[in-house]
C-alpha cells in the first residue's frame, strides 16, 4: 500500500510540478485525507508546488523586467550616436581638464579628445602669446629627440610604446591633480601617428613645467635696479602651483635664476638674433625725435646683450620742434629717460649710416636697434616704468 502511494505521489510530482495550480491540491487532499501517509504526501506537494510557482513567477518577472530594460536601453541615445559635427561642437566647449577626463571614458572618446583641432584653441588661448618662433623650434627639436630615443632604445616595441603615450597624456596635465596615472586607458585602441607630437602633449608639458622654453623677461632678477627697463633672454618653465614662471639666465660664465616671474613680465623672442650676436639695424635712417626704440646693450663684451627701452631725442644744436633737422643728420640721439641727466647711461649718439657696436668699459657697449611699431609694445614698457629716476 505504501509503495503504491509513493509511486502515485511521484507520478503526480512529475506531471504537475511546474504546471499544477492550487485546485489540484484539493483533489489530492480529498483522495488521501483518510490516511496519514496521504496527508504527508499532500503536505509535501503543497510546499513544493507553492515554492515552484513562486520561483516560476519570480523568473517570469525577471525576464519581463530584463526585456523592458533592454528595450529602454535600445531606445536611449549614446553620446557616440550623435553626428560627428554635433559631438565636435560639444567637445569644443570643454576645458582642458574636462577633455582630459573624457579620455578615460572609452577608447572612441579618447581618440576624439586628443585631436589636435580641439587642443589648438586651448594652446592659443593660454600659450599663444609666449610661443614665438624660438619656442616652437625648441619644441620641435625636443619632440624629434624624444621620438628618436624611443625608437632607438627598442625598435621592435616602438609602435606599441607610442600607442601607450596617449593614455599617459592626461596624467601629465597639471594643475589637474585629480588625474592619476593609474586611471589611464592602457592599450585601448591604437593610432597611426605618435601622440608625442600632438598638441595635447605639448600643452601637457607646458602645464606640468617639464618643458623649458626660450622667452624674454622684463626687468630681470625681480626688478634689480641694474636691469630696470630692460628685457633679457632666458629659459623659462611654468609653475602651476603659483601661476608664475621660473627663469634661468646665462651671463659671463655663471647662471642666474629667478622665481615667481609673472605672465606680464614675459614675451617671446621678437628677433632671430642670439643674445650674444649683434642685431642688424635697418631702422636707423627713418628714426625721428619722439620715436620709441629698443637697443642692445651689455656691460662688457663677455656678457650677453639685453634689450633696453629708449626714446629718440634731439641733437644739441637743434633749434626746436618747428625747424628740427635731426632727421636729416647722419647722427641720431638715443635717450634713456629713466636715468638722471648726469648719468653716463642717459644718452648715446649713433651713426645712421655706419653703425656697429660702440661704447667702452665705463658706459657699456651699444649694439643693434629696432623701432617699436605698435602702441601695445610702448604701453608694455610704460607699465614697467620705475617709481623713481635711476642714477
Coordinates of C-alpha atoms in Angstrom, one line a residue:
X1 CA 0.0 0.0 0.0
X2 CA 2.8 2.5 0.9
X3 CA 4.7 1.6 -2.3
X4 CA 1.7 2.3 -4.4
X5 CA 1.2 5.6 -2.6
X6 CA 4.8 6.6 -3.2
X7 CA 4.5 5.7 -6.9
X8 CA 1.4 7.7 -7.2
X9 CA 2.8 10.7 -5.4
X10 CA 6.0 10.8 -7.6
X11 CA 3.8 10.4 -10.7
X12 CA 1.8 13.4 -9.7
X13 CA 5.0 15.3 -8.8
X14 CA 6.5 14.6 -12.2
X15 CA 3.4 15.7 -14.2
X16 CA 2.3 18.7 -12.2
X17 CA 5.4 20.1 -10.5
X18 CA 5.7 23.1 -13.0
X19 CA 2.1 23.4 -14.1
X20 CA -0.2 22.4 -11.2
X21 CA -2.5 25.0 -9.7
X22 CA -3.9 25.1 -6.3
X23 CA -7.1 23.2 -7.3
X24 CA -5.0 20.0 -7.7
X25 CA -4.2 20.2 -4.1
X26 CA -7.8 20.0 -3.2
X27 CA -8.2 16.8 -5.3
X28 CA -5.2 15.2 -3.7
X29 CA -6.4 16.2 -0.3
X30 CA -9.7 14.5 -0.9
X31 CA -8.0 11.3 -2.2
X32 CA -5.5 10.9 0.6
X33 CA -7.2 12.5 3.5
X34 CA -8.1 9.2 5.1
X35 CA -4.5 8.1 5.6
X36 CA -1.6 9.6 7.5
X37 CA 0.7 8.9 4.5
X38 CA -1.6 10.6 2.2
X39 CA -1.7 13.7 4.4
X40 CA 2.1 13.7 4.4
X41 CA 2.3 13.5 0.6
X42 CA -0.3 16.3 0.2
X43 CA 1.6 18.5 2.6
X44 CA 5.0 17.8 0.9
X45 CA 3.5 18.5 -2.6
X46 CA 1.8 21.7 -1.4
X47 CA 5.0 23.1 -0.1
X48 CA 6.9 22.3 -3.3
X49 CA 4.2 23.4 -5.6
X50 CA 3.9 26.8 -3.8
X51 CA 7.7 27.2 -3.9
X52 CA 7.9 26.2 -7.6
X53 CA 5.1 28.5 -8.5
X54 CA 6.8 31.3 -6.7
X55 CA 10.1 30.6 -8.4
X56 CA 8.4 30.4 -11.8
X57 CA 6.6 33.7 -11.1
X58 CA 9.9 35.4 -10.0
X59 CA 11.8 34.2 -13.0
X60 CA 9.0 35.3 -15.3
X61 CA 9.0 38.8 -13.6
X62 CA 12.8 39.0 -14.0
X63 CA 12.6 38.1 -17.7
X64 CA 9.9 40.7 -18.2
X65 CA 11.9 43.3 -16.4
X66 CA 15.1 42.5 -18.3
X67 CA 13.3 42.6 -21.6
X68 CA 11.8 46.0 -20.7
X69 CA 15.3 47.3 -19.6
X70 CA 16.9 46.1 -22.8
X71 CA 14.1 47.8 -24.8
X72 CA 14.8 51.0 -22.8
X73 CA 18.5 50.8 -23.4
X74 CA 17.9 50.3 -27.1
X75 CA 15.8 53.4 -27.1
X76 CA 18.4 55.5 -25.3
X77 CA 20.9 57.5 -27.5
X78 CA 24.6 57.3 -26.6
X79 CA 26.9 60.3 -26.9
X80 CA 28.7 58.5 -29.6
X81 CA 25.5 58.1 -31.6
X82 CA 25.5 61.9 -32.2
X83 CA 26.7 63.1 -35.6
X84 CA 30.4 63.9 -35.7
X85 CA 29.8 67.6 -36.2
X86 CA 27.5 67.8 -33.2
X87 CA 29.9 65.8 -31.0
X88 CA 32.8 68.0 -32.0
X89 CA 30.8 71.1 -31.1
X90 CA 30.2 69.7 -27.6
X91 CA 33.8 68.7 -27.2
X92 CA 35.0 72.2 -28.3
X93 CA 33.1 73.7 -25.3
X94 CA 35.1 71.6 -22.8
X95 CA 38.0 72.9 -20.8
X96 CA 41.4 71.2 -20.9
X97 CA 40.7 69.3 -17.6
X98 CA 37.3 68.2 -18.9
X99 CA 38.7 67.0 -22.2
X100 CA 41.3 65.1 -20.2
X101 CA 38.7 63.5 -18.1
X102 CA 36.8 62.4 -21.2
X103 CA 39.8 60.4 -22.4
X104 CA 39.1 57.9 -19.6
X105 CA 35.5 57.1 -20.7
X106 CA 36.3 54.9 -23.6
X107 CA 38.7 54.4 -26.5
X108 CA 36.4 56.2 -29.0
X109 CA 36.1 59.3 -26.9
X110 CA 39.8 59.2 -26.1
X111 CA 40.7 59.3 -29.8
X112 CA 38.5 62.2 -30.3
X113 CA 39.5 64.2 -27.2
X114 CA 43.2 64.1 -28.1
X115 CA 42.7 65.5 -31.5
X116 CA 44.9 68.5 -32.4
X117 CA 42.0 70.6 -33.6
X118 CA 40.4 70.6 -30.1
X119 CA 43.7 71.4 -28.3
X120 CA 44.9 74.1 -30.7
X121 CA 42.3 76.5 -29.3
X122 CA 43.4 75.9 -25.7
X123 CA 47.1 76.2 -26.7
X124 CA 46.4 79.5 -28.5
X125 CA 44.3 81.0 -25.7
X126 CA 46.8 80.3 -22.9
X127 CA 50.2 79.9 -24.5
X128 CA 49.9 81.5 -27.9
X129 CA 51.4 84.8 -26.8
X130 CA 54.6 83.2 -25.5
X131 CA 55.1 80.6 -28.2
X132 CA 57.3 82.5 -30.6
X133 CA 59.4 81.1 -33.4
X134 CA 62.2 80.3 -31.0
X135 CA 59.9 78.4 -28.6
X136 CA 58.3 76.5 -31.4
X137 CA 61.6 75.5 -32.9
X138 CA 62.8 74.3 -29.4
X139 CA 59.7 72.2 -29.0
X140 CA 60.1 70.5 -32.4
X141 CA 63.7 69.7 -31.6
X142 CA 62.5 68.3 -28.2
X143 CA 59.9 66.1 -29.9
X144 CA 62.3 64.8 -32.5
X145 CA 64.8 63.9 -29.8
X146 CA 62.1 62.0 -27.8
X147 CA 60.9 60.0 -30.8
X148 CA 64.5 59.2 -31.9
X149 CA 65.4 58.0 -28.4
X150 CA 62.2 55.9 -28.1
X151 CA 62.8 54.3 -31.5
X152 CA 66.5 53.6 -30.9
X153 CA 66.0 52.2 -27.4
X154 CA 63.8 49.3 -28.7
X155 CA 62.8 49.4 -32.3
X156 CA 60.6 46.3 -32.1
X157 CA 58.4 47.9 -29.4
X158 CA 58.4 51.4 -30.8
X159 CA 54.9 51.2 -32.2
X160 CA 53.4 49.7 -29.1
X161 CA 55.2 52.2 -26.8
X162 CA 53.9 55.2 -28.8
X163 CA 50.4 53.9 -28.6
X164 CA 50.6 53.9 -24.8
X165 CA 51.6 57.6 -24.7
X166 CA 48.1 58.6 -25.4
X167 CA 46.8 57.1 -22.1
X168 CA 49.5 58.9 -20.2
X169 CA 48.9 62.3 -21.5
X170 CA 46.1 63.1 -19.2
X171 CA 48.2 62.3 -16.1
X172 CA 50.7 64.9 -17.1
X173 CA 48.2 67.7 -17.2
X174 CA 48.7 70.0 -14.2
X175 CA 47.2 71.5 -12.1
X176 CA 44.5 68.9 -12.6
X177 CA 45.7 66.9 -9.6
X178 CA 42.6 64.7 -9.6
X179 CA 44.0 62.9 -12.5
X180 CA 46.1 59.8 -11.7
X181 CA 48.4 57.8 -13.9
X182 CA 46.6 54.5 -12.9
X183 CA 43.3 55.8 -14.4
X184 CA 44.6 55.6 -17.9
X185 CA 43.1 53.6 -20.8
X186 CA 46.2 51.5 -21.4
X187 CA 46.3 49.8 -24.7
X188 CA 42.7 50.7 -25.7
X189 CA 42.9 51.0 -29.4
X190 CA 45.8 52.5 -31.5
X191 CA 46.7 55.4 -33.7
X192 CA 48.7 55.6 -36.8
X193 CA 50.5 58.7 -35.6
X194 CA 52.5 59.1 -32.4
X195 CA 50.9 61.3 -29.8
X196 CA 54.3 62.6 -28.7
X197 CA 54.0 65.2 -31.5
X198 CA 50.4 66.1 -30.6
X199 CA 49.3 69.5 -29.4
X200 CA 47.8 67.9 -26.3
X201 CA 51.2 66.5 -25.3
X202 CA 52.8 69.9 -26.0
X203 CA 50.1 71.6 -23.8
X204 CA 50.6 69.0 -21.0
X205 CA 54.4 69.5 -21.0
X206 CA 53.9 73.3 -20.7
X207 CA 51.3 72.9 -17.9
X208 CA 53.4 70.5 -15.9
X209 CA 56.6 72.6 -16.2
X210 CA 58.5 69.8 -17.9
X211 CA 59.4 71.9 -20.9
X212 CA 61.8 74.8 -20.6
X213 CA 61.3 77.2 -23.5
X214 CA 63.1 80.4 -24.6
X215 CA 61.5 83.7 -23.9
X216 CA 62.5 87.2 -22.8
X217 CA 62.0 88.6 -19.3
X218 CA 61.3 92.3 -18.5
X219 CA 63.2 93.8 -15.5
X220 CA 65.1 90.6 -14.7
X221 CA 66.1 89.4 -11.3
X222 CA 63.0 90.7 -9.5
X223 CA 63.4 94.3 -10.9
X224 CA 67.0 94.7 -9.8
X225 CA 68.0 98.4 -10.3
X226 CA 70.7 97.4 -12.7
X227 CA 68.2 95.9 -15.1
X228 CA 65.3 98.3 -14.9
X229 CA 63.6 99.0 -18.3
X230 CA 65.4 96.1 -20.0
X231 CA 64.5 92.7 -21.4
X232 CA 66.8 89.7 -21.4
X233 CA 66.8 86.3 -22.9
X234 CA 66.1 83.3 -20.6
X235 CA 64.9 79.8 -20.5
X236 CA 61.6 79.6 -18.5
X237 CA 59.2 77.0 -17.3
X238 CA 55.7 77.2 -15.8
X239 CA 54.9 76.7 -12.1
X240 CA 51.2 75.7 -12.0
X241 CA 51.1 76.0 -8.2
X242 CA 51.8 79.7 -8.3
X243 CA 50.7 80.5 -11.9
X244 CA 54.2 82.1 -12.4
X245 CA 57.4 81.1 -14.1
X246 CA 60.9 80.1 -13.2
X247 CA 63.7 81.7 -15.3
X248 CA 67.3 80.9 -15.9
X249 CA 69.7 83.5 -17.3
X250 CA 73.2 82.9 -18.8
X251 CA 75.7 85.6 -18.2
X252 CA 79.5 85.8 -18.0
X253 CA 80.2 82.1 -17.2
X254 CA 77.6 81.9 -14.4
X255 CA 73.9 81.1 -14.4
X256 CA 71.4 83.4 -12.6
X257 CA 68.0 82.1 -11.7
X258 CA 64.7 83.8 -10.7
X259 CA 61.3 82.5 -9.4
X260 CA 57.8 84.0 -9.4
X261 CA 58.1 85.7 -12.8
X262 CA 54.6 86.8 -13.7
X263 CA 53.0 86.5 -17.1
X264 CA 53.1 90.3 -17.6
X265 CA 56.9 90.2 -17.4
X266 CA 57.3 87.7 -20.2
X267 CA 57.4 87.9 -24.0
X268 CA 58.6 85.7 -26.8
X269 CA 61.9 86.4 -28.6
X270 CA 61.0 89.1 -31.1
X271 CA 64.0 88.7 -33.4
X272 CA 66.1 85.8 -34.6
X273 CA 69.3 87.3 -33.2
X274 CA 71.0 85.3 -30.4
X275 CA 71.7 87.1 -27.2
X276 CA 75.4 87.4 -28.0
X277 CA 75.0 88.4 -31.7
X278 CA 74.8 91.9 -33.0
X279 CA 71.3 92.7 -34.4
X280 CA 71.4 94.2 -37.9
X281 CA 69.8 97.7 -37.6
X282 CA 67.6 98.5 -40.5
X283 CA 65.6 101.3 -39.0
X284 CA 68.2 104.0 -38.2
X285 CA 67.5 106.0 -41.4
X286 CA 63.9 106.6 -40.5
X287 CA 64.2 107.4 -36.8
X288 CA 63.0 110.8 -35.7
X289 CA 62.6 112.5 -32.4
X290 CA 59.9 111.0 -30.3
X291 CA 60.1 107.5 -31.8
X292 CA 60.4 104.7 -29.3
X293 CA 63.0 102.0 -29.8
X294 CA 64.8 99.1 -28.2
X295 CA 68.6 98.8 -28.3
X296 CA 71.1 96.1 -27.5
X297 CA 73.3 96.9 -24.5
X298 CA 75.8 94.9 -22.4
X299 CA 78.1 95.9 -19.6
X300 CA 81.1 94.2 -21.0
X301 CA 81.8 92.1 -24.1
X302 CA 81.8 88.9 -22.1
X303 CA 78.1 89.4 -21.2
X304 CA 75.1 88.7 -23.5
X305 CA 73.0 91.6 -24.8
X306 CA 69.8 92.8 -23.2
X307 CA 67.2 94.9 -24.9
X308 CA 66.8 98.4 -23.4
X309 CA 63.9 100.8 -23.9
X310 CA 64.5 104.4 -25.1
X311 CA 63.2 107.4 -27.0
X312 CA 64.8 109.3 -29.9
X313 CA 65.9 112.8 -28.8
X314 CA 67.1 116.0 -30.4
X315 CA 70.7 116.9 -31.3
X316 CA 72.3 119.5 -29.1
X317 CA 72.4 122.0 -31.9
X318 CA 68.7 121.5 -32.8
X319 CA 66.9 124.9 -32.9
X320 CA 63.5 123.4 -31.9
X321 CA 60.5 121.4 -33.0
X322 CA 59.3 123.6 -35.8
X323 CA 62.7 123.8 -37.6
X324 CA 64.1 120.5 -36.4
X325 CA 66.5 118.9 -38.9
X326 CA 67.6 116.0 -36.7
X327 CA 66.0 113.5 -39.2
X328 CA 68.4 114.6 -42.0
X329 CA 71.5 114.5 -39.7
X330 CA 73.8 111.5 -40.0
X331 CA 73.7 111.0 -36.3
X332 CA 70.8 110.1 -34.1
X333 CA 70.4 110.7 -30.3
X334 CA 69.2 107.8 -28.2
X335 CA 67.8 108.8 -24.8
X336 CA 67.1 106.7 -21.8
X337 CA 64.8 108.9 -19.7
X338 CA 64.7 106.5 -16.7
X339 CA 68.1 107.8 -15.8
X340 CA 69.1 111.1 -14.2
X341 CA 70.6 113.8 -16.6
X342 CA 74.1 113.3 -15.2
X343 CA 74.1 109.5 -15.6
X344 CA 76.6 108.1 -18.1
X345 CA 73.7 106.0 -19.4
X346 CA 71.4 108.9 -20.1
X347 CA 72.2 109.3 -23.8
X348 CA 74.3 107.9 -26.6
X349 CA 74.8 109.0 -30.2
X350 CA 74.8 106.6 -33.1
X351 CA 75.8 107.0 -36.7
X352 CA 72.8 106.2 -39.0
X353 CA 74.8 105.0 -42.0
X354 CA 77.6 103.0 -40.5
X355 CA 76.5 101.7 -37.1
X356 CA 78.5 99.0 -35.4
X357 CA 78.8 98.1 -31.7
X358 CA 80.0 101.2 -30.0
X359 CA 80.9 102.0 -26.4
X360 CA 83.5 101.4 -23.7
X361 CA 84.1 99.7 -20.4
X362 CA 82.6 102.7 -18.4
X363 CA 79.3 103.2 -20.1
X364 CA 78.9 99.8 -21.7
X365 CA 78.5 98.7 -25.3
X366 CA 75.5 99.5 -27.6
X367 CA 74.5 97.1 -30.3
X368 CA 71.7 96.9 -32.8
X369 CA 68.5 98.9 -32.8
X370 CA 64.9 98.1 -33.6
X371 CA 62.0 100.6 -33.7
X372 CA 58.8 99.9 -31.8
X373 CA 56.0 99.8 -34.2
X374 CA 52.9 99.3 -32.1
X375 CA 51.3 101.2 -29.2
X376 CA 51.0 97.9 -27.3
X377 CA 54.8 97.5 -27.3
X378 CA 55.2 101.0 -26.0
X379 CA 52.5 100.7 -23.4
X380 CA 54.0 97.5 -22.1
X381 CA 57.3 99.3 -21.4
X382 CA 55.5 102.3 -19.8
X383 CA 53.7 99.9 -17.3
X384 CA 57.2 98.8 -16.2
X385 CA 58.5 102.3 -15.6
X386 CA 60.3 102.7 -12.3
X387 CA 58.7 104.6 -9.4
X388 CA 61.8 106.9 -9.2
X389 CA 64.5 108.1 -11.5
X390 CA 67.6 105.9 -11.7
X391 CA 71.2 107.0 -11.1

